[in-house]
XYZ file of C-alpha atoms in Angstrom:
578
model
C -82.254 10.977 -14.739
C -85.047 9.638 -12.564
C -83.497 9.151 -9.134
C -85.506 5.977 -8.758
C -83.709 4.622 -11.915
C -80.117 5.774 -11.422
C -77.779 2.854 -11.070
C -75.285 5.089 -9.048
C -77.902 5.430 -6.458
C -77.427 2.957 -3.562
C -81.028 2.909 -2.717
C -81.479 1.240 -6.033
C -78.774 -1.389 -5.545
C -80.135 -5.134 -5.455
C -80.075 -6.633 -1.850
C -77.418 -9.257 -2.774
C -75.049 -6.509 -4.021
C -75.599 -4.463 -0.533
C -75.091 -7.770 1.330
C -71.964 -8.452 -0.545
C -70.712 -4.788 0.184
C -71.512 -5.438 3.839
C -69.704 -8.766 3.985
C -66.590 -7.280 2.658
C -66.549 -4.823 5.097
C -66.573 -7.092 8.017
C -64.639 -10.223 6.605
C -61.339 -10.981 8.300
C -58.720 -13.324 6.841
C -57.421 -14.463 10.443
C -60.219 -15.640 12.449
C -58.572 -15.261 15.739
C -58.616 -11.585 14.996
C -62.436 -11.526 15.742
C -61.873 -11.291 19.487
C -59.820 -8.077 19.310
C -61.205 -6.280 16.508
C -64.972 -5.806 17.836
C -66.004 -7.684 14.769
C -69.513 -8.395 16.471
C -69.890 -4.362 16.623
C -68.708 -4.076 12.996
C -71.587 -6.374 11.927
C -73.808 -4.122 13.759
C -72.414 -1.089 12.849
C -72.663 -1.730 9.148
C -76.123 -2.895 9.503
C -77.422 0.251 10.803
C -76.413 2.769 8.057
C -80.124 3.043 7.070
C -83.245 1.006 7.467
C -82.827 -0.528 4.197
C -79.485 -2.010 5.058
C -80.652 -3.257 8.327
C -83.667 -4.847 6.648
C -81.254 -6.503 4.084
C -78.766 -7.466 7.002
C -81.570 -9.358 8.687
C -82.821 -11.001 5.416
C -81.883 -14.170 3.646
C -79.286 -12.257 1.663
C -77.509 -10.923 4.961
C -77.020 -14.227 6.875
C -73.291 -14.307 6.003
C -72.908 -11.043 7.839
C -73.404 -13.065 11.211
C -71.587 -16.209 10.106
C -68.000 -15.359 11.437
C -68.049 -16.395 15.280
C -65.483 -16.360 18.009
C -66.433 -18.385 21.017
C -64.466 -15.872 23.229
C -67.523 -13.503 22.731
C -70.160 -13.412 25.414
C -73.000 -16.146 25.144
C -75.594 -13.330 24.301
C -73.546 -12.319 21.273
C -72.719 -15.825 20.148
C -76.452 -16.776 20.381
C -77.323 -13.685 18.281
C -74.850 -14.591 15.336
C -76.047 -18.256 15.346
C -79.623 -17.249 15.364
C -79.248 -14.470 12.544
C -77.136 -16.902 10.207
C -79.733 -19.692 10.291
C -82.218 -19.866 7.444
C -85.973 -20.114 7.788
C -87.482 -23.506 7.415
C -86.114 -24.670 4.120
C -84.057 -21.790 3.266
C -80.330 -22.235 2.925
C -78.133 -21.426 6.172
C -75.084 -19.506 6.162
C -71.596 -21.220 6.243
C -69.979 -20.700 9.539
C -66.584 -19.585 10.400
C -65.661 -20.451 13.819
C -62.506 -19.637 16.151
C -61.620 -20.932 19.402
C -58.769 -20.009 21.813
C -57.946 -20.625 25.487
C -60.241 -17.931 26.509
C -63.136 -19.464 24.803
C -62.359 -22.539 26.686
C -61.442 -21.074 30.103
C -64.639 -18.853 29.794
C -66.871 -22.105 29.651
C -68.296 -20.986 26.150
C -66.708 -23.832 24.457
C -68.356 -26.310 26.814
C -71.655 -24.690 26.177
C -71.582 -24.469 22.583
C -69.453 -27.450 21.606
C -72.699 -29.771 21.173
C -74.246 -27.187 18.961
C -71.351 -26.784 16.682
C -71.054 -30.475 16.569
C -74.676 -31.073 15.384
C -74.011 -28.001 12.950
C -70.796 -29.455 11.448
C -72.197 -29.627 8.042
C -72.480 -25.711 8.244
C -68.855 -25.107 9.298
C -66.653 -23.859 6.641
C -63.933 -22.338 8.367
C -62.234 -23.412 11.679
C -59.532 -21.874 13.734
C -58.324 -23.100 17.072
C -54.982 -21.489 18.596
C -53.682 -22.775 21.871
C -50.665 -20.867 23.189
C -48.316 -21.770 26.123
C -48.794 -19.524 29.056
C -46.654 -16.629 29.840
C -46.042 -16.522 33.639
C -43.986 -13.139 33.335
C -40.774 -14.715 33.454
C -41.101 -17.588 30.840
C -43.527 -19.463 28.707
C -44.934 -22.664 30.375
C -46.451 -25.480 28.784
C -50.202 -25.285 28.468
C -51.516 -28.646 27.618
C -54.637 -28.850 25.332
C -57.658 -29.886 27.535
C -58.861 -33.367 26.797
C -62.445 -32.442 26.017
C -61.112 -30.077 23.158
C -58.979 -32.877 21.822
C -62.054 -35.388 21.996
C -64.428 -32.851 20.453
C -62.041 -32.328 17.476
C -61.629 -36.291 17.039
C -65.340 -36.684 16.985
C -65.845 -33.678 14.538
C -63.454 -34.968 12.025
C -64.771 -38.588 12.559
C -66.880 -38.590 9.214
C -65.282 -36.358 6.867
C -68.462 -36.441 4.562
C -70.677 -34.840 7.113
C -67.933 -31.704 7.099
C -68.742 -31.138 3.183
C -68.611 -27.359 3.547
C -65.261 -27.170 5.609
C -62.711 -25.749 3.405
C -60.353 -24.089 5.533
C -58.653 -25.542 8.829
C -56.230 -23.656 11.014
C -54.800 -25.633 14.070
C -52.154 -23.511 15.838
C -50.851 -25.263 18.957
C -47.529 -24.781 20.904
C -45.392 -27.803 21.360
C -46.379 -30.440 23.807
C -44.332 -32.240 26.326
C -46.196 -35.736 25.304
C -47.275 -36.827 21.796
C -48.230 -34.631 19.015
C -52.115 -34.606 18.584
C -53.600 -35.686 15.413
C -56.614 -35.979 13.129
C -56.441 -38.779 10.869
C -59.223 -37.609 8.303
C -58.240 -33.935 8.118
C -56.899 -34.016 4.297
C -59.747 -36.129 3.265
C -62.559 -33.605 3.632
C -64.209 -33.216 0.196
C -63.993 -29.484 0.083
C -60.683 -28.874 1.937
C -58.761 -26.262 0.114
C -56.670 -24.444 3.192
C -54.877 -26.203 5.773
C -52.544 -24.621 8.345
C -51.199 -26.988 11.265
C -48.737 -26.045 14.074
C -47.527 -29.044 16.332
C -50.540 -31.182 14.656
C -50.102 -34.185 12.411
C -52.657 -35.956 10.263
C -52.804 -39.050 8.100
C -51.791 -38.584 4.506
C -54.321 -40.403 2.950
C -55.442 -37.496 0.479
C -58.158 -38.039 -2.127
C -56.880 -38.493 -5.787
C -58.606 -35.476 -6.762
C -57.883 -33.017 -3.916
C -59.143 -29.565 -3.877
C -56.330 -28.491 -1.838
C -54.788 -25.158 -2.856
C -52.874 -23.969 0.232
C -50.904 -25.997 2.859
C -48.987 -24.421 5.778
C -47.642 -27.497 7.819
C -45.331 -27.503 10.736
C -44.911 -30.765 12.704
C -42.084 -32.814 14.488
C -40.018 -34.777 12.137
C -41.728 -34.145 8.768
C -39.756 -35.877 6.328
C -39.097 -35.165 2.465
C -41.318 -38.332 1.574
C -44.202 -36.850 3.507
C -43.880 -33.590 1.675
C -43.947 -35.483 -1.653
C -46.829 -37.522 -0.888
C -48.766 -33.988 -0.277
C -47.475 -32.583 -3.538
C -48.134 -35.583 -5.553
C -51.795 -35.601 -4.300
C -52.631 -31.979 -4.857
C -52.408 -30.899 -8.542
C -54.240 -27.598 -7.904
C -51.425 -26.489 -5.062
C -50.832 -22.845 -5.215
C -49.131 -22.138 -1.841
C -47.042 -24.696 0.030
C -45.072 -24.150 3.259
C -43.217 -26.955 5.143
C -41.371 -26.555 8.558
C -40.413 -28.619 11.394
C -41.930 -26.580 14.342
C -39.719 -23.600 13.816
C -36.523 -26.017 14.304
C -34.401 -27.085 11.397
C -35.480 -30.413 9.580
C -32.652 -32.732 10.315
C -33.521 -35.461 7.727
C -30.690 -36.289 5.149
C -32.703 -38.220 2.442
C -30.613 -40.391 0.159
C -30.260 -38.693 -3.427
C -30.562 -41.437 -5.948
C -31.223 -41.153 -9.832
C -34.720 -42.304 -10.539
C -36.843 -42.919 -13.764
C -39.776 -41.314 -12.210
C -41.294 -38.115 -13.970
C -41.367 -35.228 -11.801
C -44.363 -34.026 -10.312
C -45.930 -31.165 -12.337
C -47.250 -28.225 -10.035
C -48.704 -26.147 -12.721
C -50.696 -23.865 -10.411
C -47.867 -23.228 -7.823
C -47.213 -19.685 -6.910
C -45.371 -20.166 -3.724
C -43.161 -22.924 -2.139
C -41.360 -22.296 1.198
C -39.354 -24.959 2.730
C -38.183 -24.263 6.309
C -34.531 -24.590 7.548
C -33.297 -27.969 6.327
C -30.162 -29.698 5.258
C -29.178 -28.993 1.696
C -29.802 -32.878 0.540
C -33.268 -32.321 1.941
C -33.906 -29.309 -0.295
C -32.582 -31.042 -3.253
C -34.609 -33.876 -2.867
C -37.480 -31.807 -3.036
C -36.464 -29.631 -6.059
C -35.491 -32.351 -8.344
C -38.754 -34.163 -7.781
C -41.087 -31.210 -9.096
C -41.604 -28.964 -11.703
C -43.343 -25.536 -11.504
C -43.982 -22.464 -13.536
C -41.026 -19.871 -13.989
C -43.586 -17.556 -12.460
C -43.525 -19.190 -9.026
C -41.626 -18.214 -6.090
C -39.317 -20.843 -4.152
C -37.815 -19.938 -0.677
C -35.454 -21.986 1.197
C -33.702 -22.049 4.469
C -30.480 -23.945 4.236
C -28.858 -25.478 7.510
C -25.453 -25.701 6.750
C -22.918 -28.533 7.690
C -20.125 -27.402 9.928
C -17.564 -25.325 8.180
C -19.193 -25.736 4.998
C -19.085 -22.551 2.674
C -22.083 -20.801 1.689
C -22.282 -21.591 -1.812
C -21.096 -25.068 -1.371
C -24.261 -25.609 0.532
C -26.342 -24.509 -2.315
C -28.507 -27.491 -3.541
C -27.038 -28.741 -6.783
C -30.496 -28.294 -8.794
C -30.215 -24.224 -8.055
C -26.478 -24.032 -9.609
C -27.785 -23.746 -13.350
C -30.629 -21.124 -12.356
C -27.900 -19.048 -10.609
C -25.291 -19.080 -13.288
C -28.202 -18.282 -15.840
C -29.925 -15.496 -13.855
C -30.669 -12.171 -14.896
C -31.138 -10.584 -11.777
C -29.004 -11.585 -8.558
C -28.999 -9.911 -5.065
C -26.347 -10.857 -2.492
C -27.262 -9.945 1.303
C -25.275 -10.741 4.450
C -26.912 -9.022 7.507
C -24.573 -7.395 9.975
C -23.730 -9.244 13.241
C -25.459 -7.564 16.167
C -24.371 -7.845 19.858
C -27.826 -8.831 20.645
C -28.966 -12.433 19.406
C -32.547 -11.248 19.560
C -32.483 -9.092 16.729
C -35.402 -10.133 14.583
C -35.537 -11.299 11.146
C -31.795 -11.579 10.851
C -30.551 -13.667 7.753
C -26.800 -14.106 7.831
C -26.686 -14.837 3.965
C -29.525 -14.383 1.433
C -29.264 -15.153 -2.179
C -32.144 -13.978 -4.533
C -31.672 -14.852 -8.252
C -34.194 -14.580 -11.348
C -33.790 -16.401 -14.728
C -36.110 -16.463 -17.536
C -36.780 -20.188 -17.597
C -36.638 -20.815 -13.836
C -38.552 -19.874 -10.668
C -37.631 -17.039 -8.516
C -35.632 -18.169 -5.992
C -34.827 -16.843 -2.122
C -32.076 -19.000 -0.454
C -31.203 -18.050 2.969
C -28.140 -19.780 5.018
C -27.495 -19.826 8.607
C -24.140 -19.137 10.235
C -21.526 -21.999 10.380
C -20.471 -21.008 13.959
C -21.830 -20.078 17.154
C -22.842 -16.438 17.345
C -21.623 -15.924 13.732
C -18.155 -15.341 14.716
C -16.898 -16.112 11.077
C -19.687 -14.204 9.166
C -17.557 -11.357 8.006
C -15.189 -13.628 6.481
C -17.635 -15.824 5.162
C -19.507 -13.145 3.603
C -16.331 -12.029 1.624
C -15.575 -15.515 0.786
C -18.936 -15.798 -0.773
C -18.115 -13.077 -3.441
C -14.795 -14.722 -4.020
C -16.545 -18.300 -4.710
C -19.206 -16.678 -6.908
C -16.727 -15.681 -9.551
C -16.243 -19.431 -9.898
C -19.789 -20.315 -11.084
C -20.669 -20.158 -14.761
C -20.094 -16.821 -16.782
C -23.316 -14.876 -15.731
C -23.700 -14.105 -19.364
C -27.548 -13.222 -18.842
C -26.959 -11.166 -15.659
C -28.245 -7.700 -16.131
C -28.952 -6.424 -12.533
C -27.016 -6.931 -9.394
C -27.396 -5.849 -5.897
C -24.585 -6.560 -3.072
C -24.940 -5.777 0.404
C -22.270 -6.927 2.473
C -19.885 -5.465 5.213
C -16.371 -6.091 3.459
C -15.315 -6.519 -0.085
C -12.582 -9.013 -1.012
C -9.093 -7.898 -2.081
C -9.162 -6.227 -5.503
C -7.698 -9.050 -7.299
C -10.905 -11.061 -6.396
C -13.000 -8.166 -7.145
C -11.730 -8.236 -10.605
C -12.355 -11.915 -11.109
C -16.030 -11.025 -10.000
C -16.459 -8.059 -12.005
C -15.027 -9.716 -14.982
C -18.260 -12.211 -14.830
C -20.296 -8.931 -15.030
C -19.805 -8.201 -18.728
C -23.683 -7.596 -19.381
C -24.631 -6.073 -16.201
C -26.323 -2.825 -16.574
C -27.700 -1.816 -13.033
C -25.330 -2.401 -9.899
C -26.104 -1.483 -6.402
C -23.562 -1.912 -3.820
C -23.808 -1.289 -0.008
C -20.337 -1.802 1.754
C -18.138 -0.429 4.297
C -15.094 0.768 1.884
C -15.611 0.894 -1.992
C -11.587 1.125 -2.507
C -11.099 -2.230 -4.061
C -14.510 -1.889 -6.068
C -13.485 1.584 -7.475
C -9.913 0.424 -8.143
C -11.128 -2.302 -10.439
C -14.085 -0.425 -11.945
C -11.541 2.190 -13.516
C -9.145 -0.646 -14.596
C -9.235 -2.158 -18.226
C -7.868 -4.888 -20.500
C -6.909 -3.642 -23.886
C -8.892 -0.468 -23.617
C -12.041 -2.479 -22.425
C -13.280 -1.606 -18.775
C -14.831 -4.204 -16.443
C -18.565 -4.105 -16.523
C -18.337 -2.401 -20.241
C -22.194 -1.815 -20.154
C -22.842 -0.553 -16.647
C -25.310 2.493 -16.936
C -26.471 2.834 -13.250
C -24.471 2.671 -10.174
C -26.180 2.797 -6.830
C -23.738 3.030 -3.771
C -26.088 4.607 -1.218
C -24.718 3.640 2.186
C -21.192 2.797 1.136
C -18.054 4.740 2.109
C -16.046 5.888 -0.653
C -12.618 8.368 -1.225
C -14.337 11.224 -3.304
C -11.026 11.727 -5.132
C -10.888 8.077 -6.203
C -14.641 7.938 -7.208
C -14.045 11.020 -9.485
C -10.731 9.396 -10.916
C -12.865 6.110 -11.782
C -15.743 8.070 -13.352
C -13.327 10.136 -15.452
C -11.335 6.903 -16.521
C -14.519 5.120 -17.747
C -15.627 8.387 -19.590
C -12.168 8.252 -21.323
C -12.831 4.602 -22.334
C -16.252 5.452 -23.744
C -18.002 3.514 -20.888
C -19.285 6.509 -18.808
C -22.311 5.990 -16.392
C -25.865 7.168 -17.122
C -26.731 7.466 -13.450
C -24.819 7.703 -10.295
C -26.474 7.537 -6.584
C -24.469 8.209 -3.476
C -25.129 9.019 0.185
C -23.697 12.317 1.269
C -22.116 11.617 4.574
C -21.497 14.305 7.231
C -17.799 13.611 7.134
C -17.605 15.000 3.688
C -18.322 18.140 5.122
C -15.934 18.186 8.174
C -12.674 18.689 5.927
C -11.112 15.416 7.234
C -11.527 13.721 3.787
C -9.562 16.693 2.107
C -6.327 15.440 0.330
C -3.618 17.964 0.537
C -1.761 16.945 -2.321
C -4.913 17.498 -4.427
C -5.617 21.047 -5.976
C -9.303 20.616 -5.260
C -11.257 20.390 -1.755
C -13.788 17.320 -1.290
C -16.531 19.920 -1.390
C -15.167 20.843 -4.950
C -14.841 17.264 -5.983
C -18.398 16.494 -5.057
C -19.561 19.264 -7.012
C -17.675 17.898 -10.161
C -19.269 14.276 -9.984
C -22.418 15.189 -11.553
C -20.215 16.224 -14.753
C -19.587 12.743 -15.276
C -23.071 11.378 -15.328
C -26.155 12.197 -16.887
C -27.988 11.800 -13.762
C -26.731 12.347 -10.285
C -28.621 11.846 -7.108
C -27.660 11.646 -3.508
C -29.248 11.097 -0.182
C -28.467 12.556 3.143
C -27.059 9.906 5.535
C -24.350 7.992 7.024
C -22.078 5.577 5.300
C -22.094 1.953 6.446
C -18.498 2.540 7.828
C -19.545 5.554 9.972
C -18.795 5.215 13.809
C -21.996 6.566 14.611
C -23.871 3.916 12.819
C -21.914 1.098 14.333
C -22.610 2.273 17.692
C -26.442 2.767 17.096
C -26.501 -0.539 15.171
C -24.557 -2.133 17.858
C -22.782 -4.187 15.167
C -21.288 -7.423 16.614
C -18.381 -7.022 14.012
C -17.774 -3.332 15.270
C -17.819 -4.636 19.063
C -15.221 -7.147 17.746
C -12.940 -4.592 15.989
C -13.116 -2.236 18.962
C -12.542 -5.059 21.362
C -9.048 -5.625 19.906
C -8.113 -2.274 21.122
C -9.451 -2.990 24.592
C -7.892 -6.407 24.705
C -4.619 -5.010 23.908
C -4.566 -2.208 26.375
C -1.305 -2.461 28.349
C -3.520 -1.841 31.511
C -5.879 -4.857 30.670
C -5.197 -6.795 33.853
C -6.383 -3.756 35.785
C -9.897 -4.416 34.456
C -12.330 -6.567 36.345
C -16.184 -7.002 36.844
C -16.523 -3.895 38.774
C -14.519 -1.756 36.517
C -16.737 1.069 35.354
C -14.502 2.435 32.498
C -16.206 3.139 29.101
C -15.110 -0.314 27.447
C -15.724 -2.317 30.257
C -19.332 -0.769 30.644
C -19.743 -1.502 26.962
C -18.763 -5.002 26.962
C -20.310 -6.026 30.212
C -23.638 -4.706 28.893
C -23.185 -6.343 25.254
C -21.470 -9.564 26.312
C -22.444 -10.207 29.759
C -18.875 -10.317 31.058
C -15.255 -9.873 30.184
C -14.894 -13.615 29.771
C -17.783 -13.795 27.265
C -16.536 -11.129 25.032
C -15.275 -12.197 21.647
C -11.544 -12.937 21.780
């Protein structure tokens, strides 16, 4: 084939194709990252691949390469990008993406370019302003938004029709000591589709045929009715996130029966509602319908002493009872309250005719002192919800299991469960019930896969359970375990048995078609507790410390192992859990 006509030869690609490749190479989702990723150098670098690409980057097809600008750059670079993104005479100009932060203001670049940007407002497609508090080395101090920046924003959005190309606005501000700043016409922009605001409000006068597809909003005192206004006016909404500036939403809306039809969000993919009371979440959920393929995430702020499941919004009881997949997680307590992404309680469940739900619950007490008991009670209460007749896959990650009788009531609901994953400290009560039967029919009669990685177990009991199920013609297809070092040190050997633990572990594979194990430590291992600094483990050890007959001899200057641990973890003896 003639090289001049070969379509695989980049030299033969049309300029618009090459320009599109270059644009995708340098495009960034977060405009604030422009200042730290040497974006200006990226545009220059890709334009210097060869002379042909250089010519294309400086032609009308390549103007978009120079359209993303951070005012934190040097004036020379900003001017270069503005110039190269402009069109010649009547040729179209590239739509701009503009980022501004504190440095852009402190360096004076904002003051020097604000009038240019204002006069070019019709070219701006994306605007991202981020204003953080000031870190003094000890704490964050308020950093008021400069009046000239607020005034510029107000003037920029004064006439929405002049911002005909603006489709994305991100305004991230830390909370101010005074009033929350506002842009009245933000949602009235003719092309707006993506809005993210932090500590920034706007009027809810949304056009009837809004193009909004993504909203991420957090402002003080946001109400359920305000959220409903937004969703009612945005039929094309795909992603919606509502929070109260990181704090919980304190409103408890009155729930009344209404004849109004629910809002149909046929394009919704993700709905996230920040920490709120159950009645707040219920008010939203009962007022909307969305595809079964969508995902709804809620964080529930429980009333004092309310059980986890009693705090579940009533609209979710039917989806939970009819779920095909259910995952229950209770994160461990940690001595440090700064553990990131810690979720006291999390329920995930999927059903055929409902969205995918992720519902997180907070602790009902300070420092989660009741979390271990509440996690156990959660499993007990779960047995009283529906029959779970469609449930086929279950995952449970919880520190302690209930008593065997309560486990029996729970497993009795798992008649159709084929795949069960369980991570807990001690499997004794579970294995006891799994091997039991009624009229020759075991609990979880169709169970095929059992994954107990991370869980502590008695090898003899596990073998007996597998043998009993095999005798009842309900043997497992697959078993996955964690091989803890304790299995090799002989401490688990039972003198009353004819086999050693090592021999029993070798026999487990005879009771299943597929046997897997991973090297690691059980949840119950003391090493893991120490490394994890589990708050519950600390409480457990503290009982021995507190009951020490020489307890009165311990004081703030004591250097014994327990005192060092507790002063390090809890600040003082008096602050330690009692």
